Amino acid sequence: MTAIQFTKELSFSDNTLAGTLYGELNRNLHIVEQKVGVTIHVRGGGISITGLEHEVLLVADLLRQLYTLIQKGFVVYSSDFAFGLRILEATPTAKLEKIFMDKVYITAQNRIISPKTHNQKRYIDAIRNNDIVFGIGPAGTGKTYLAVAMAISALTTGLAKSIILTRPAVEAGEKLGFLPGDLAQKVNPYLRPLYDALSDMLGSEKSSDFIEQGIIEIAPLAFMRGRTLSNAFIILDEAQNTTREQMKMFLTRIGFDSMAVVTGDVTQVDLPRSERSGLVHAKQILCDINGIQFCEFSKQDVVRHPLVQKIIGAYEDQPQSKQNNRT
């Protein structure tokens, strides 16, 4: 039985803005066609969308909402079409404006950092409204990147006087201790992703200046012992590789006027098999404390290459006994 085809016409008041929506050589429309399976034809000052009714209505809603964002000055990237489709497929009543227009930070290259999924939006709001937030989920979901963006925003607006970024120095299946160099040179590979995020947002020169001045500190978790961290925005990254003792040590360092974000992926624990993850333990015992919020991410929140989402799904489909998550 042949599926009944449905066609809907859309028109936009400004041809120039409509052209921005369509993209160069209608690239953005082609992205939507490939992802949803509809056919889109540009006709004069509007377009026609043909396909299954629910798919056509989904695409029409997406294009109308993105056109409204462009009218309001929001720069829509090609990737936003995929993100918008994902949001509207999960929540048909969603308003993309409330998510995409939440400007977290504007980078040195004038690129706007904003949430791209419902869970990212909840994560940003949680950081604004709580002193300690845990972001837990798979790679590529923006846990660390958005936390760094929020930290820089807090620094530039005066909500924090310093930023402290830390990670446990746990080897991911590789032995690096034999490498030459002093302690700082040995632990630098573990901290490189944090330097990269800072450089992307602030620019290499400014991020280096802040680090030299001590305004931004990047250090292994062991260096936090015995300190009281006040007036700071603190990020503990790769927290699945903390022990229970290390997690307790970190959380009890937090001083007055400080906020902390803890990020990790409990499916990628690199601790010895006999050691239980401090992140998993913290989730179990701290989830009911007021002022602490846990935000969960899934493969639907992945904002890296589309294949990353499929790779995560493939690993999730493996029998639990074959996964090294030690939860």
CSV table of N, CA, C and O in Angstrom, one decimal, residues 101-168:
chain,number,residue,atom,x,y,z
A,101,MET,N,18.3,30.7,21.8
A,101,MET,CA,18.5,32.2,22.1
A,101,MET,C,19.1,32.4,23.5
A,101,MET,O,19.4,33.5,23.9
A,102,ASP,N,19.4,31.3,24.3
A,102,ASP,CA,20.0,31.4,25.6
A,102,ASP,C,21.5,31.6,25.4
A,102,ASP,O,22.2,30.6,25.4
A,103,LYS,N,22.0,32.8,25.3
A,103,LYS,CA,23.4,33.0,25.0
A,103,LYS,C,24.2,32.8,26.3
A,103,LYS,O,24.1,33.5,27.2
A,104,VAL,N,25.1,31.8,26.3
A,104,VAL,CA,25.9,31.5,27.4
A,104,VAL,C,27.2,32.4,27.4
A,104,VAL,O,27.6,33.0,28.3
A,105,TYR,N,27.8,32.4,26.2
A,105,TYR,CA,29.0,33.2,26.0
A,105,TYR,C,29.2,33.5,24.5
A,105,TYR,O,28.8,32.7,23.7
A,106,ILE,N,29.9,34.6,24.2
A,106,ILE,CA,30.3,34.9,22.8
A,106,ILE,C,31.8,34.8,22.8
A,106,ILE,O,32.5,35.5,23.5
A,107,THR,N,32.3,33.9,21.9
A,107,THR,CA,33.7,33.6,21.9
A,107,THR,C,34.5,34.7,21.2
A,107,THR,O,34.0,35.7,20.7
A,108,ALA,N,35.9,34.5,21.3
A,108,ALA,CA,36.8,35.5,20.7
A,108,ALA,C,36.5,35.6,19.2
A,108,ALA,O,36.8,36.7,18.6
A,109,GLN,N,35.9,34.6,18.6
A,109,GLN,CA,35.6,34.6,17.1
A,109,GLN,C,34.2,35.0,16.9
A,109,GLN,O,33.7,34.8,15.8
A,110,ASN,N,33.6,35.6,17.9
A,110,ASN,CA,32.2,36.1,17.8
A,110,ASN,C,31.2,35.0,17.5
A,110,ASN,O,30.1,35.2,16.9
A,111,ARG,N,31.5,33.8,17.9
A,111,ARG,CA,30.6,32.7,17.8
A,111,ARG,C,29.8,32.5,19.1
A,111,ARG,O,30.3,32.5,20.2
A,112,ILE,N,28.5,32.4,19.0
A,112,ILE,CA,27.6,32.3,20.2
A,112,ILE,C,27.5,30.9,20.7
A,112,ILE,O,27.3,30.0,19.9
A,113,ILE,N,27.9,30.8,21.9
A,113,ILE,CA,27.7,29.4,22.6
A,113,ILE,C,26.4,29.4,23.3
A,113,ILE,O,26.1,30.2,24.1
A,114,SER,N,25.5,28.5,22.9
A,114,SER,CA,24.2,28.3,23.4
A,114,SER,C,23.8,26.9,23.5
A,114,SER,O,24.4,26.1,22.8
A,115,PRO,N,22.8,26.5,24.3
A,115,PRO,CA,22.4,25.1,24.3
A,115,PRO,C,21.8,24.7,23.0
A,115,PRO,O,21.2,25.5,22.3
A,116,LYS,N,21.9,23.4,22.7
A,116,LYS,CA,21.4,22.9,21.4
A,116,LYS,C,20.4,21.7,21.7
A,116,LYS,O,19.9,21.2,20.7
A,117,THR,N,20.2,21.4,22.9
A,117,THR,CA,19.2,20.3,23.2
A,117,THR,C,18.5,20.7,24.5
A,117,THR,O,18.9,21.6,25.3
A,118,HIS,N,17.3,20.1,24.8
A,118,HIS,CA,16.6,20.3,26.0
A,118,HIS,C,17.5,20.1,27.2
A,118,HIS,O,17.5,20.9,28.2
A,119,ASN,N,18.2,19.0,27.2
A,119,ASN,CA,19.0,18.7,28.4
A,119,ASN,C,20.2,19.6,28.6
A,119,ASN,O,20.5,20.0,29.7
A,120,GLN,N,20.7,20.2,27.5
A,120,GLN,CA,21.7,21.2,27.6
A,120,GLN,C,21.1,22.5,28.3
A,120,GLN,O,21.8,23.1,29.1
A,121,LYS,N,19.9,22.8,27.9
A,121,LYS,CA,19.3,24.0,28.4
A,121,LYS,C,19.0,23.8,29.9
A,121,LYS,O,19.2,24.7,30.7
A,122,ARG,N,18.5,22.6,30.3
A,122,ARG,CA,18.3,22.3,31.7
A,122,ARG,C,19.6,22.4,32.5
A,122,ARG,O,19.7,22.8,33.7
A,123,TYR,N,20.7,21.9,31.9
A,123,TYR,CA,22.0,21.9,32.5
A,123,TYR,C,22.5,23.4,32.8
A,123,TYR,O,22.9,23.7,33.9
A,124,ILE,N,22.3,24.2,31.8
A,124,ILE,CA,22.7,25.6,31.9
A,124,ILE,C,21.9,26.3,33.0
A,124,ILE,O,22.4,27.0,33.9
A,125,ASP,N,20.6,26.0,33.0
A,125,ASP,CA,19.7,26.6,34.1
A,125,ASP,C,20.1,26.1,35.5
A,125,ASP,O,20.0,26.8,36.5
A,126,ALA,N,20.4,24.8,35.5
A,126,ALA,CA,20.8,24.2,36.8
A,126,ALA,C,22.1,24.9,37.4
A,126,ALA,O,22.2,25.2,38.6
A,127,ILE,N,23.0,25.2,36.5
A,127,ILE,CA,24.3,25.8,36.9
A,127,ILE,C,24.0,27.2,37.4
A,127,ILE,O,24.6,27.7,38.4
A,128,ARG,N,23.0,27.9,36.8
A,128,ARG,CA,22.6,29.2,37.2
A,128,ARG,C,22.0,29.2,38.6
A,128,ARG,O,22.0,30.2,39.3
A,129,ASN,N,21.3,28.2,38.9
A,129,ASN,CA,20.4,28.1,40.1
A,129,ASN,C,20.9,27.3,41.3
A,129,ASN,O,20.2,27.2,42.3
A,130,ASN,N,22.1,26.6,41.1
A,130,ASN,CA,22.6,25.7,42.2
A,130,ASN,C,24.1,26.0,42.4
A,130,ASN,O,24.8,26.4,41.5
A,131,ASP,N,24.5,25.7,43.6
A,131,ASP,CA,25.9,25.9,43.9
A,131,ASP,C,26.8,24.7,43.4
A,131,ASP,O,28.0,24.9,43.1
A,132,ILE,N,26.2,23.5,43.3
A,132,ILE,CA,26.9,22.3,42.8
A,132,ILE,C,26.0,21.6,41.8
A,132,ILE,O,24.9,21.3,42.1
A,133,VAL,N,26.6,21.4,40.6
A,133,VAL,CA,25.8,20.7,39.6
A,133,VAL,C,26.7,19.5,39.0
A,133,VAL,O,27.9,19.7,38.8
A,134,PHE,N,26.1,18.4,38.9
A,134,PHE,CA,26.7,17.2,38.3
A,134,PHE,C,26.1,17.0,36.9
A,134,PHE,O,24.9,17.0,36.7
A,135,GLY,N,27.0,17.0,35.9
A,135,GLY,CA,26.6,16.7,34.5
A,135,GLY,C,27.1,15.3,34.1
A,135,GLY,O,28.3,15.1,34.0
A,136,ILE,N,26.2,14.3,33.9
A,136,ILE,CA,26.6,12.9,33.7
A,136,ILE,C,26.1,12.5,32.4
A,136,ILE,O,24.9,12.6,32.1
A,137,GLY,N,26.9,11.9,31.6
A,137,GLY,CA,26.5,11.4,30.3
A,137,GLY,C,27.6,11.1,29.4
A,137,GLY,O,28.8,11.3,29.7
A,138,PRO,N,27.3,10.6,28.2
A,138,PRO,CA,28.4,10.2,27.2
A,138,PRO,C,29.2,11.3,26.6
A,138,PRO,O,28.8,12.5,26.8
A,139,ALA,N,30.2,10.9,25.9
A,139,ALA,CA,31.1,11.9,25.3
A,139,ALA,C,30.3,12.7,24.2
A,139,ALA,O,29.4,12.2,23.6
A,140,GLY,N,30.7,13.9,24.0
A,140,GLY,CA,30.2,14.7,23.0
A,140,GLY,C,28.9,15.4,23.3
A,140,GLY,O,28.2,16.0,22.4
A,141,THR,N,28.4,15.4,24.5
A,141,THR,CA,27.1,16.0,24.9
A,141,THR,C,27.3,17.4,25.4
A,141,THR,O,26.3,18.1,25.8
A,142,GLY,N,28.5,18.0,25.4
A,142,GLY,CA,28.7,19.4,25.8
A,142,GLY,C,28.8,19.6,27.3
A,142,GLY,O,28.8,20.8,27.7
A,143,LYS,N,29.0,18.6,28.1
A,143,LYS,CA,29.1,18.7,29.5
A,143,LYS,C,30.2,19.7,30.0
A,143,LYS,O,30.0,20.6,30.7
A,144,THR,N,31.4,19.4,29.5
A,144,THR,CA,32.6,20.2,29.9
A,144,THR,C,32.6,21.5,29.2
A,144,THR,O,32.9,22.6,29.8
A,145,TYR,N,32.3,21.5,27.9
A,145,TYR,CA,32.4,22.7,27.1
A,145,TYR,C,31.4,23.8,27.6
A,145,TYR,O,31.8,24.9,27.8
A,146,LEU,N,30.2,23.4,27.9
A,146,LEU,CA,29.2,24.4,28.4
A,146,LEU,C,29.6,24.8,29.8
A,146,LEU,O,29.4,26.0,30.2
A,147,ALA,N,30.2,23.9,30.6
A,147,ALA,CA,30.6,24.3,32.0
A,147,ALA,C,31.7,25.3,31.9
A,147,ALA,O,31.7,26.3,32.6
A,148,VAL,N,32.7,25.1,31.0
A,148,VAL,CA,33.7,26.1,30.8
A,148,VAL,C,33.2,27.5,30.3
A,148,VAL,O,33.6,28.5,30.8
A,149,ALA,N,32.2,27.4,29.4
A,149,ALA,CA,31.6,28.6,28.9
A,149,ALA,C,30.9,29.4,30.0
A,149,ALA,O,31.0,30.6,30.2
A,150,MET,N,30.2,28.6,30.9
A,150,MET,CA,29.5,29.3,32.1
A,150,MET,C,30.5,29.8,33.0
A,150,MET,O,30.3,30.9,33.6
A,151,ALA,N,31.7,29.2,33.2
A,151,ALA,CA,32.7,29.7,34.1
A,151,ALA,C,33.3,31.0,33.5
A,151,ALA,O,33.5,31.9,34.3
A,152,ILE,N,33.6,31.1,32.2
A,152,ILE,CA,34.1,32.3,31.7
A,152,ILE,C,33.1,33.4,31.8
A,152,ILE,O,33.4,34.6,32.0
A,153,SER,N,31.8,33.1,31.5
A,153,SER,CA,30.8,34.1,31.7
A,153,SER,C,30.7,34.6,33.1
A,153,SER,O,30.6,35.8,33.3
A,154,ALA,N,30.8,33.7,34.1
A,154,ALA,CA,30.8,34.1,35.5
A,154,ALA,C,32.0,35.0,35.8
A,154,ALA,O,31.9,36.0,36.6
A,155,LEU,N,33.1,34.7,35.2
A,155,LEU,CA,34.3,35.5,35.5
A,155,LEU,C,34.2,36.9,34.9
A,155,LEU,O,34.5,37.9,35.5
A,156,THR,N,33.7,37.0,33.6
A,156,THR,CA,33.6,38.3,32.9
A,156,THR,C,32.5,39.2,33.5
A,156,THR,O,32.6,40.4,33.3
A,157,THR,N,31.5,38.6,34.1
A,157,THR,CA,30.4,39.4,34.7
A,157,THR,C,30.6,39.6,36.2
A,157,THR,O,29.8,40.2,36.8
A,158,GLY,N,31.7,39.1,36.8
A,158,GLY,CA,32.0,39.4,38.2
A,158,GLY,C,31.4,38.4,39.1
A,158,GLY,O,31.5,38.6,40.4
A,159,LEU,N,30.7,37.4,38.7
A,159,LEU,CA,30.1,36.4,39.6
A,159,LEU,C,31.2,35.5,40.2
A,159,LEU,O,31.0,34.9,41.3
A,160,ALA,N,32.3,35.4,39.6
A,160,ALA,CA,33.5,34.7,40.1
A,160,ALA,C,34.7,35.5,39.9
A,160,ALA,O,34.9,36.2,38.9
A,161,LYS,N,35.7,35.3,40.8
A,161,LYS,CA,36.9,36.0,40.7
A,161,LYS,C,38.0,35.2,40.1
A,161,LYS,O,39.1,35.7,39.7
A,162,SER,N,37.8,33.9,40.0
A,162,SER,CA,38.8,33.0,39.4
A,162,SER,C,38.1,31.7,38.9
A,162,SER,O,36.9,31.4,39.3
A,163,ILE,N,38.7,31.0,38.1
A,163,ILE,CA,38.3,29.7,37.5
A,163,ILE,C,39.3,28.7,37.9
A,163,ILE,O,40.5,28.9,37.6
A,164,ILE,N,38.8,27.6,38.4
A,164,ILE,CA,39.7,26.4,38.7
A,164,ILE,C,39.2,25.2,37.9
A,164,ILE,O,38.1,24.8,38.1
A,165,LEU,N,40.0,24.7,37.1
A,165,LEU,CA,39.7,23.5,36.3
A,165,LEU,C,40.6,22.4,36.7
A,165,LEU,O,41.8,22.5,36.7
A,166,THR,N,40.0,21.2,37.0
A,166,THR,CA,40.8,20.1,37.5
A,166,THR,C,40.3,18.8,36.9
A,166,THR,O,39.1,18.7,36.6
A,167,ARG,N,41.2,17.8,36.9
A,167,ARG,CA,40.9,16.5,36.4
A,167,ARG,C,41.7,15.5,37.2
A,167,ARG,O,42.8,15.8,37.6
A,168,PRO,N,41.2,14.3,37.5
A,168,PRO,CA,42.0,13.3,38.1
A,168,PRO,C,43.0,12.8,37.0
A,168,PRO,O,42.6,12.6,35.9
